[in-house]
Amino acid sequence: MTQRVLLATGNTKKLTELRRIIADNDLDLEVVGLRDIDPYPDPVESEWTFEGNALIKAREGMIHSGLPSLADDSGLCVDALGGMPGVRSSRWNGPEQEDIANLELVLRQIEDVPRGRRQAQFVAVMALVMPDGREFTTRGEMTGHLTNRSKGSRGFGYDPIFVPDEQVPDADGRLRTSAEMTADEKDAISHRGRAVRAILPILARELGLPVPEGLRVEPGALPGADREGPEPTLPASEWTAQIPVIGRPEQGGAKPAPPGVPSSGVTPLEP
């Protein structure tokens, strides 16, 4: 029987992306989104790490659905801005979460930064919270640099100004933004794609499903793969108390990653 898992997001593009990766790997899973369950208030993303905020969202999804729940937290970390917007990426220009406004603000903030110092990283963390309270996180990164204007219409968020390092130039020898790539090209190298592919073997194992050969990874082969997540932000009793039949998770999981992200190299061509 097909098992159900919740992706705790209202973002239809993220839901489509996860369903596509699962279908590509022949996992017998049905992924539902927040629109498929009874509504509940958006949790406050109060943490200062991607791991912390992803776990907040996954915990709430599990509490309100009773399903194994996945959630991601992702963002753009710009070297010239000291790693910001980071966890504030979706709200960089205010609480309205408007992609274009956020993107334009970042461009204004680095408009005097020379090309060779416009390195940035996309970071994504996927969190998995099981109905028995166990938690896992995986982390994916995509390095690159920022352009000085938007190009492409396929992506979302900061994709139109981000040029990944790890790509094959087009026929004219030009490097493209994430928003100019096909879905398959982006999935293969994206921060979220890497975090998702790292969490799926863990999810399959926890659900008793066979792990597709293409998803088998050795422990430590990907950052964050196959490790339990950080300790709950709240004491376990404050969030598991809402689930009468579920016991407390064990304490003492891996600590959140330290602040800061590695710098990328400089790609040879600027779109």
PDB file of C-alpha atoms in Angstrom:
ATOM      1  CA  MET A   1       0.000   0.000   0.000  1.00  0.00           C
ATOM      2  CA  THR A   2       1.267   3.459  -0.894  1.00  0.00           C
ATOM      3  CA  GLN A   3       2.319   5.351   2.182  1.00  0.00           C
ATOM      4  CA  ARG A   4       1.587   9.029   2.664  1.00  0.00           C
ATOM      5  CA  VAL A   5       4.011  11.701   3.780  1.00  0.00           C
ATOM      6  CA  LEU A   6       3.375  15.388   4.336  1.00  0.00           C
ATOM      7  CA  LEU A   7       5.533  18.130   2.890  1.00  0.00           C
ATOM      8  CA  ALA A   8       4.704  20.958   5.273  1.00  0.00           C
ATOM      9  CA  THR A   9       4.572  23.768   2.761  1.00  0.00           C
ATOM     10  CA  GLY A  10       1.984  25.740   0.857  1.00  0.00           C
ATOM     11  CA  ASN A  11       4.501  26.358  -1.923  1.00  0.00           C
ATOM     12  CA  THR A  12       3.186  24.420  -4.916  1.00  0.00           C
ATOM     13  CA  LYS A  13       6.546  24.647  -6.718  1.00  0.00           C
ATOM     14  CA  LYS A  14       8.345  22.928  -3.823  1.00  0.00           C
ATOM     15  CA  LEU A  15       5.628  20.264  -3.719  1.00  0.00           C
ATOM     16  CA  THR A  16       5.962  19.654  -7.449  1.00  0.00           C
ATOM     17  CA  GLU A  17       9.741  19.447  -7.127  1.00  0.00           C
ATOM     18  CA  LEU A  18       9.586  16.829  -4.345  1.00  0.00           C
ATOM     19  CA  ARG A  19       6.967  14.766  -6.171  1.00  0.00           C
ATOM     20  CA  ARG A  20       9.115  14.846  -9.315  1.00  0.00           C
ATOM     21  CA  ILE A  21      12.233  13.623  -7.491  1.00  0.00           C
ATOM     22  CA  ILE A  22      10.262  10.857  -5.755  1.00  0.00           C
ATOM     23  CA  ALA A  23       8.711   9.756  -9.057  1.00  0.00           C
ATOM     24  CA  ASP A  24      12.116   9.756 -10.739  1.00  0.00           C
ATOM     25  CA  ASN A  25      13.377   7.365  -8.061  1.00  0.00           C
ATOM     26  CA  ASP A  26      10.321   5.056  -8.090  1.00  0.00           C
ATOM     27  CA  LEU A  27       9.562   5.445  -4.375  1.00  0.00           C
ATOM     28  CA  ASP A  28       6.083   4.197  -3.469  1.00  0.00           C
ATOM     29  CA  LEU A  29       5.070   7.383  -1.635  1.00  0.00           C
ATOM     30  CA  GLU A  30       2.183   9.807  -1.906  1.00  0.00           C
ATOM     31  CA  VAL A  31       3.254  13.335  -1.014  1.00  0.00           C
ATOM     32  CA  VAL A  32       0.523  15.630   0.296  1.00  0.00           C
ATOM     33  CA  GLY A  33       0.832  19.335   1.038  1.00  0.00           C
ATOM     34  CA  LEU A  34      -0.716  21.689   3.543  1.00  0.00           C
ATOM     35  CA  ARG A  35      -3.662  22.273   1.239  1.00  0.00           C
ATOM     36  CA  ASP A  36      -4.541  18.580   1.557  1.00  0.00           C
ATOM     37  CA  ILE A  37      -4.987  18.602   5.344  1.00  0.00           C
ATOM     38  CA  ASP A  38      -7.006  20.665   7.806  1.00  0.00           C
ATOM     39  CA  PRO A  39      -5.536  24.189   8.030  1.00  0.00           C
ATOM     40  CA  TYR A  40      -3.552  25.316  11.031  1.00  0.00           C
ATOM     41  CA  PRO A  41      -1.744  28.564  11.910  1.00  0.00           C
ATOM     42  CA  ASP A  42       1.634  29.132  10.304  1.00  0.00           C
ATOM     43  CA  PRO A  43       4.352  28.336  12.858  1.00  0.00           C
ATOM     44  CA  VAL A  44       6.679  31.141  13.857  1.00  0.00           C
ATOM     45  CA  GLU A  45      10.111  30.550  12.319  1.00  0.00           C
ATOM     46  CA  SER A  46      12.004  31.840  15.318  1.00  0.00           C
ATOM     47  CA  GLU A  47      15.310  30.042  14.882  1.00  0.00           C
ATOM     48  CA  TRP A  48      18.526  31.493  13.451  1.00  0.00           C
ATOM     49  CA  THR A  49      19.571  28.308  11.661  1.00  0.00           C
ATOM     50  CA  PHE A  50      18.068  26.555   8.653  1.00  0.00           C
ATOM     51  CA  GLU A  51      17.994  23.324  10.689  1.00  0.00           C
ATOM     52  CA  GLY A  52      16.026  24.928  13.510  1.00  0.00           C
ATOM     53  CA  ASN A  53      13.376  26.481  11.271  1.00  0.00           C
ATOM     54  CA  ALA A  54      12.965  23.361   9.140  1.00  0.00           C
ATOM     55  CA  LEU A  55      12.340  21.321  12.283  1.00  0.00           C
ATOM     56  CA  ILE A  56       9.795  23.829  13.585  1.00  0.00           C
ATOM     57  CA  LYS A  57       7.764  23.431  10.385  1.00  0.00           C
ATOM     58  CA  ALA A  58       8.118  19.639  10.221  1.00  0.00           C
ATOM     59  CA  ARG A  59       7.076  19.227  13.873  1.00  0.00           C
ATOM     60  CA  GLU A  60       3.946  21.309  13.360  1.00  0.00           C
ATOM     61  CA  GLY A  61       3.096  19.378  10.216  1.00  0.00           C
ATOM     62  CA  MET A  62       3.401  16.064  12.047  1.00  0.00           C
ATOM     63  CA  ILE A  63       1.385  17.302  15.026  1.00  0.00           C
ATOM     64  CA  HIS A  64      -1.521  18.450  12.863  1.00  0.00           C
ATOM     65  CA  SER A  65      -1.518  15.631  10.306  1.00  0.00           C
ATOM     66  CA  GLY A  66      -0.246  12.605  12.208  1.00  0.00           C
ATOM     67  CA  LEU A  67       1.855  11.769   9.136  1.00  0.00           C
ATOM     68  CA  PRO A  68       5.612  11.531   8.746  1.00  0.00           C
ATOM     69  CA  SER A  69       6.366  15.134   7.892  1.00  0.00           C
ATOM     70  CA  LEU A  70       9.028  16.794   5.810  1.00  0.00           C
ATOM     71  CA  ALA A  71       9.777  20.494   5.737  1.00  0.00           C
ATOM     72  CA  ASP A  72      12.547  22.567   4.322  1.00  0.00           C
ATOM     73  CA  ASP A  73      14.137  25.849   5.158  1.00  0.00           C
ATOM     74  CA  SER A  74      16.331  27.398   2.562  1.00  0.00           C
ATOM     75  CA  GLY A  75      17.879  30.663   1.591  1.00  0.00           C
ATOM     76  CA  LEU A  76      20.558  32.640  -0.134  1.00  0.00           C
ATOM     77  CA  CYS A  77      23.781  33.392   1.728  1.00  0.00           C
ATOM     78  CA  VAL A  78      25.755  36.239   0.140  1.00  0.00           C
ATOM     79  CA  ASP A  79      29.416  36.536   1.120  1.00  0.00           C
ATOM     80  CA  ALA A  80      29.471  40.332   0.707  1.00  0.00           C
ATOM     81  CA  LEU A  81      26.478  40.596   3.064  1.00  0.00           C
ATOM     82  CA  GLY A  82      28.068  38.469   5.777  1.00  0.00           C
ATOM     83  CA  GLY A  83      25.994  35.405   4.905  1.00  0.00           C
ATOM     84  CA  MET A  84      22.701  37.253   4.771  1.00  0.00           C
ATOM     85  CA  PRO A  85      19.815  37.134   3.875  1.00  0.00           C
ATOM     86  CA  GLY A  86      20.229  33.536   5.117  1.00  0.00           C
ATOM     87  CA  VAL A  87      17.231  32.388   7.114  1.00  0.00           C
ATOM     88  CA  ARG A  88      15.578  35.748   6.367  1.00  0.00           C
ATOM     89  CA  SER A  89      15.696  35.200   2.598  1.00  0.00           C
ATOM     90  CA  SER A  90      11.931  34.957   2.038  1.00  0.00           C
ATOM     91  CA  ARG A  91      11.288  38.032   4.211  1.00  0.00           C
ATOM     92  CA  TRP A  92      14.331  40.132   3.330  1.00  0.00           C
ATOM     93  CA  ASN A  93      12.244  43.054   2.111  1.00  0.00           C
ATOM     94  CA  GLY A  94       9.557  42.604   4.753  1.00  0.00           C
ATOM     95  CA  PRO A  95       6.904  40.111   5.862  1.00  0.00           C
ATOM     96  CA  GLU A  96       5.058  40.124   2.512  1.00  0.00           C
ATOM     97  CA  GLN A  97       7.420  37.434   1.152  1.00  0.00           C
ATOM     98  CA  GLU A  98       7.481  38.915  -2.352  1.00  0.00           C
ATOM     99  CA  ASP A  99      10.181  37.290  -4.487  1.00  0.00           C
ATOM    100  CA  ILE A 100      10.827  40.252  -6.778  1.00  0.00           C
ATOM    101  CA  ALA A 101      11.079  42.756  -3.932  1.00  0.00           C
ATOM    102  CA  ASN A 102      13.514  40.516  -2.029  1.00  0.00           C
ATOM    103  CA  LEU A 103      15.647  39.966  -5.122  1.00  0.00           C
ATOM    104  CA  GLU A 104      15.775  43.664  -6.010  1.00  0.00           C
ATOM    105  CA  LEU A 105      16.793  44.606  -2.476  1.00  0.00           C
ATOM    106  CA  VAL A 106      19.747  42.191  -2.570  1.00  0.00           C
ATOM    107  CA  LEU A 107      20.851  43.624  -5.932  1.00  0.00           C
ATOM    108  CA  ARG A 108      20.722  47.167  -4.550  1.00  0.00           C
ATOM    109  CA  GLN A 109      22.742  46.149  -1.511  1.00  0.00           C
ATOM    110  CA  ILE A 110      25.575  44.703  -3.606  1.00  0.00           C
ATOM    111  CA  GLU A 111      25.430  47.021  -6.619  1.00  0.00           C
ATOM    112  CA  ASP A 112      28.905  48.418  -5.828  1.00  0.00           C
ATOM    113  CA  VAL A 113      30.431  44.991  -5.140  1.00  0.00           C
ATOM    114  CA  PRO A 114      32.801  43.964  -7.972  1.00  0.00           C
ATOM    115  CA  ARG A 115      32.153  40.783  -9.915  1.00  0.00           C
ATOM    116  CA  GLY A 116      34.960  38.856  -8.274  1.00  0.00           C
ATOM    117  CA  ARG A 117      33.417  39.346  -4.834  1.00  0.00           C
ATOM    118  CA  ARG A 118      29.800  38.476  -5.580  1.00  0.00           C
ATOM    119  CA  GLN A 119      30.047  34.854  -4.425  1.00  0.00           C
ATOM    120  CA  ALA A 120      26.995  33.339  -2.786  1.00  0.00           C
ATOM    121  CA  GLN A 121      25.553  29.995  -1.761  1.00  0.00           C
ATOM    122  CA  PHE A 122      22.055  28.595  -1.812  1.00  0.00           C
ATOM    123  CA  VAL A 123      21.535  26.459   1.307  1.00  0.00           C
ATOM    124  CA  ALA A 124      18.652  24.075   2.007  1.00  0.00           C
ATOM    125  CA  VAL A 125      17.907  21.871   4.986  1.00  0.00           C
ATOM    126  CA  MET A 126      15.271  19.157   4.866  1.00  0.00           C
ATOM    127  CA  ALA A 127      13.835  18.020   8.180  1.00  0.00           C
ATOM    128  CA  LEU A 128      11.950  14.788   8.771  1.00  0.00           C
ATOM    129  CA  VAL A 129       9.829  14.298  11.891  1.00  0.00           C
ATOM    130  CA  MET A 130       8.320  10.860  12.413  1.00  0.00           C
ATOM    131  CA  PRO A 131       5.097  10.213  14.350  1.00  0.00           C
ATOM    132  CA  ASP A 132       7.106   8.632  17.191  1.00  0.00           C
ATOM    133  CA  GLY A 133       9.059  11.882  17.635  1.00  0.00           C
ATOM    134  CA  ARG A 134      12.335  10.929  15.948  1.00  0.00           C
ATOM    135  CA  GLU A 135      13.901  13.741  13.945  1.00  0.00           C
ATOM    136  CA  PHE A 136      16.428  13.891  11.128  1.00  0.00           C
ATOM    137  CA  THR A 137      17.904  16.668   9.027  1.00  0.00           C
ATOM    138  CA  THR A 138      19.938  16.791   5.831  1.00  0.00           C
ATOM    139  CA  ARG A 139      21.692  19.766   4.287  1.00  0.00           C
ATOM    140  CA  GLY A 140      22.461  20.662   0.676  1.00  0.00           C
ATOM    141  CA  GLU A 141      24.418  23.585  -0.774  1.00  0.00           C
ATOM    142  CA  MET A 142      24.873  25.064  -4.238  1.00  0.00           C
ATOM    143  CA  THR A 143      27.687  27.563  -4.724  1.00  0.00           C
ATOM    144  CA  GLY A 144      27.848  30.306  -7.330  1.00  0.00           C
ATOM    145  CA  HIS A 145      27.799  34.047  -7.797  1.00  0.00           C
ATOM    146  CA  LEU A 146      25.220  36.773  -8.296  1.00  0.00           C
ATOM    147  CA  THR A 147      24.591  38.681 -11.498  1.00  0.00           C
ATOM    148  CA  ASN A 148      23.708  42.375 -11.680  1.00  0.00           C
ATOM    149  CA  ARG A 149      20.286  41.804 -13.262  1.00  0.00           C
ATOM    150  CA  SER A 150      17.628  39.102 -13.533  1.00  0.00           C
ATOM    151  CA  LYS A 151      17.701  36.501 -16.278  1.00  0.00           C
ATOM    152  CA  GLY A 152      15.321  33.607 -16.872  1.00  0.00           C
ATOM    153  CA  SER A 153      11.775  32.791 -15.855  1.00  0.00           C
ATOM    154  CA  ARG A 154      11.825  29.105 -14.891  1.00  0.00           C
ATOM    155  CA  GLY A 155      12.797  29.355 -11.238  1.00  0.00           C
ATOM    156  CA  PHE A 156      11.535  31.238  -8.232  1.00  0.00           C
ATOM    157  CA  GLY A 157      12.966  33.282  -5.382  1.00  0.00           C
ATOM    158  CA  TYR A 158      16.517  34.400  -6.144  1.00  0.00           C
ATOM    159  CA  ASP A 159      17.009  31.977  -9.046  1.00  0.00           C
ATOM    160  CA  PRO A 160      17.048  34.724 -11.719  1.00  0.00           C
ATOM    161  CA  ILE A 161      20.196  36.337 -10.267  1.00  0.00           C
ATOM    162  CA  PHE A 162      22.097  33.223  -9.139  1.00  0.00           C
ATOM    163  CA  VAL A 163      24.666  31.549 -11.417  1.00  0.00           C
ATOM    164  CA  PRO A 164      25.634  28.073 -10.144  1.00  0.00           C
ATOM    165  CA  ASP A 165      29.299  27.091 -10.304  1.00  0.00           C
ATOM    166  CA  GLU A 166      28.484  23.472 -11.160  1.00  0.00           C
ATOM    167  CA  GLN A 167      26.984  23.645 -14.628  1.00  0.00           C
ATOM    168  CA  VAL A 168      27.808  23.051 -18.257  1.00  0.00           C
ATOM    169  CA  PRO A 169      27.965  26.286 -20.306  1.00  0.00           C
ATOM    170  CA  ASP A 170      25.443  26.663 -23.097  1.00  0.00           C
ATOM    171  CA  ALA A 171      26.283  26.421 -26.810  1.00  0.00           C
ATOM    172  CA  ASP A 172      27.673  29.973 -26.745  1.00  0.00           C
ATOM    173  CA  GLY A 173      29.935  29.206 -23.778  1.00  0.00           C
ATOM    174  CA  ARG A 174      27.762  31.245 -21.423  1.00  0.00           C
ATOM    175  CA  LEU A 175      26.904  30.271 -17.870  1.00  0.00           C
ATOM    176  CA  ARG A 176      23.232  30.518 -16.996  1.00  0.00           C
ATOM    177  CA  THR A 177      21.225  31.540 -13.956  1.00  0.00           C
ATOM    178  CA  SER A 178      19.196  28.911 -12.101  1.00  0.00           C
ATOM    179  CA  ALA A 179      16.078  30.434 -13.677  1.00  0.00           C
ATOM    180  CA  GLU A 180      17.413  29.689 -17.178  1.00  0.00           C
ATOM    181  CA  MET A 181      17.949  25.982 -16.491  1.00  0.00           C
ATOM    182  CA  THR A 182      15.509  23.165 -17.108  1.00  0.00           C
ATOM    183  CA  ALA A 183      13.919  21.479 -14.107  1.00  0.00           C
ATOM    184  CA  ASP A 184      16.090  18.383 -14.573  1.00  0.00           C
ATOM    185  CA  GLU A 185      19.292  20.429 -14.812  1.00  0.00           C
ATOM    186  CA  LYS A 186      18.449  22.361 -11.683  1.00  0.00           C
ATOM    187  CA  ASP A 187      17.351  19.292  -9.698  1.00  0.00           C
ATOM    188  CA  ALA A 188      20.686  17.599 -10.407  1.00  0.00           C
ATOM    189  CA  ILE A 189      22.764  20.330  -8.742  1.00  0.00           C
ATOM    190  CA  SER A 190      20.401  22.373  -6.587  1.00  0.00           C
ATOM    191  CA  HIS A 191      20.704  22.765  -2.848  1.00  0.00           C
ATOM    192  CA  ARG A 192      17.163  21.517  -2.339  1.00  0.00           C
ATOM    193  CA  GLY A 193      17.637  18.603  -4.720  1.00  0.00           C
ATOM    194  CA  ARG A 194      20.717  17.517  -2.770  1.00  0.00           C
ATOM    195  CA  ALA A 195      18.956  17.843   0.592  1.00  0.00           C
ATOM    196  CA  VAL A 196      15.933  15.922  -0.720  1.00  0.00           C
ATOM    197  CA  ARG A 197      18.020  13.105  -2.199  1.00  0.00           C
ATOM    198  CA  ALA A 198      19.852  12.826   1.118  1.00  0.00           C
ATOM    199  CA  ILE A 199      16.642  12.637   3.186  1.00  0.00           C
ATOM    200  CA  LEU A 200      14.822  10.122   0.959  1.00  0.00           C
ATOM    201  CA  PRO A 201      16.975   7.104   1.937  1.00  0.00           C
ATOM    202  CA  ILE A 202      16.330   7.993   5.575  1.00  0.00           C
ATOM    203  CA  LEU A 203      12.594   8.344   4.943  1.00  0.00           C
ATOM    204  CA  ALA A 204      12.502   5.046   3.040  1.00  0.00           C
ATOM    205  CA  ARG A 205      14.363   3.281   5.843  1.00  0.00           C
ATOM    206  CA  GLU A 206      12.037   4.712   8.519  1.00  0.00           C
ATOM    207  CA  LEU A 207       8.951   3.635   6.540  1.00  0.00           C
ATOM    208  CA  GLY A 208      10.319   0.167   5.820  1.00  0.00           C
ATOM    209  CA  LEU A 209      10.551   0.783   2.081  1.00  0.00           C
ATOM    210  CA  PRO A 210      13.361  -0.448  -0.156  1.00  0.00           C
ATOM    211  CA  VAL A 211      15.884   2.269  -0.900  1.00  0.00           C
ATOM    212  CA  PRO A 212      16.276   2.780  -4.661  1.00  0.00           C
ATOM    213  CA  GLU A 213      19.788   2.039  -5.842  1.00  0.00           C
ATOM    214  CA  GLY A 214      20.240   5.568  -7.147  1.00  0.00           C
ATOM    215  CA  LEU A 215      19.574   6.992  -3.696  1.00  0.00           C
ATOM    216  CA  ARG A 216      21.937   4.790  -1.728  1.00  0.00           C
ATOM    217  CA  VAL A 217      24.551   6.921   0.000  1.00  0.00           C
ATOM    218  CA  GLU A 218      27.339   6.099   2.365  1.00  0.00           C
ATOM    219  CA  PRO A 219      27.083   7.814   5.761  1.00  0.00           C
ATOM    220  CA  GLY A 220      28.920  11.106   5.532  1.00  0.00           C
ATOM    221  CA  ALA A 221      28.862  11.171   1.721  1.00  0.00           C
ATOM    222  CA  LEU A 222      26.539  14.173   1.808  1.00  0.00           C
ATOM    223  CA  PRO A 223      26.550  16.930   4.446  1.00  0.00           C
ATOM    224  CA  GLY A 224      24.029  16.010   7.103  1.00  0.00           C
ATOM    225  CA  ALA A 225      23.057  12.696   5.538  1.00  0.00           C
ATOM    226  CA  ASP A 226      21.775  10.047   7.929  1.00  0.00           C
ATOM    227  CA  ARG A 227      22.164  12.001  11.153  1.00  0.00           C
ATOM    228  CA  GLU A 228      19.589  12.919  13.719  1.00  0.00           C
ATOM    229  CA  GLY A 229      18.617  16.567  13.877  1.00  0.00           C
ATOM    230  CA  PRO A 230      19.366  19.204  16.481  1.00  0.00           C
ATOM    231  CA  GLU A 231      17.698  19.066  19.842  1.00  0.00           C
ATOM    232  CA  PRO A 232      14.141  20.435  19.858  1.00  0.00           C
ATOM    233  CA  THR A 233      13.912  24.207  20.238  1.00  0.00           C
ATOM    234  CA  LEU A 234      11.291  23.672  22.946  1.00  0.00           C
ATOM    235  CA  PRO A 235      11.541  21.083  25.701  1.00  0.00           C
ATOM    236  CA  ALA A 236      10.168  17.833  24.301  1.00  0.00           C
ATOM    237  CA  SER A 237       7.192  17.896  26.663  1.00  0.00           C
ATOM    238  CA  GLU A 238       5.971  21.232  25.259  1.00  0.00           C
ATOM    239  CA  TRP A 239       5.444  19.947  21.753  1.00  0.00           C
ATOM    240  CA  THR A 240       4.861  16.200  22.141  1.00  0.00           C
ATOM    241  CA  ALA A 241       2.205  16.889  24.782  1.00  0.00           C
ATOM    242  CA  GLN A 242      -0.111  17.745  21.896  1.00  0.00           C
ATOM    243  CA  ILE A 243       0.108  14.149  20.611  1.00  0.00           C
ATOM    244  CA  PRO A 244      -1.380  11.876  23.292  1.00  0.00           C
ATOM    245  CA  VAL A 245      -0.239   8.561  21.795  1.00  0.00           C
ATOM    246  CA  ILE A 246       3.318   9.621  21.008  1.00  0.00           C
ATOM    247  CA  GLY A 247       6.190   9.508  23.432  1.00  0.00           C
ATOM    248  CA  ARG A 248       9.013  11.990  23.833  1.00  0.00           C
ATOM    249  CA  PRO A 249      11.912  11.951  21.401  1.00  0.00           C
ATOM    250  CA  GLU A 250      15.321  11.205  22.806  1.00  0.00           C
ATOM    251  CA  GLN A 251      17.479  14.201  23.595  1.00  0.00           C
ATOM    252  CA  GLY A 252      21.069  14.720  22.564  1.00  0.00           C
ATOM    253  CA  GLY A 253      20.865  14.798  18.762  1.00  0.00           C
ATOM    254  CA  ALA A 254      23.444  16.530  16.622  1.00  0.00           C
ATOM    255  CA  LYS A 255      23.872  20.229  17.260  1.00  0.00           C
ATOM    256  CA  PRO A 256      22.911  22.815  14.627  1.00  0.00           C
ATOM    257  CA  ALA A 257      25.621  23.630  12.132  1.00  0.00           C
ATOM    258  CA  PRO A 258      27.853  26.520  13.226  1.00  0.00           C
ATOM    259  CA  PRO A 259      27.162  29.956  11.741  1.00  0.00           C
ATOM    260  CA  GLY A 260      28.629  30.775   8.367  1.00  0.00           C
ATOM    261  CA  VAL A 261      28.922  28.920   5.103  1.00  0.00           C
ATOM    262  CA  PRO A 262      31.922  28.226   2.893  1.00  0.00           C
ATOM    263  CA  SER A 263      32.748  30.664   0.119  1.00  0.00           C
ATOM    264  CA  SER A 264      32.383  29.554  -3.464  1.00  0.00           C
ATOM    265  CA  GLY A 265      34.802  29.964  -6.283  1.00  0.00           C
ATOM    266  CA  VAL A 266      34.323  32.534  -9.015  1.00  0.00           C
ATOM    267  CA  THR A 267      32.763  31.239 -12.198  1.00  0.00           C
ATOM    268  CA  PRO A 268      34.599  32.247 -15.357  1.00  0.00           C
ATOM    269  CA  LEU A 269      31.758  34.014 -17.164  1.00  0.00           C
ATOM    270  CA  GLU A 270      29.176  36.553 -16.050  1.00  0.00           C
ATOM    271  CA  PRO A 271      25.775  36.328 -17.758  1.00  0.00           C
TER     272      PRO A 271
END
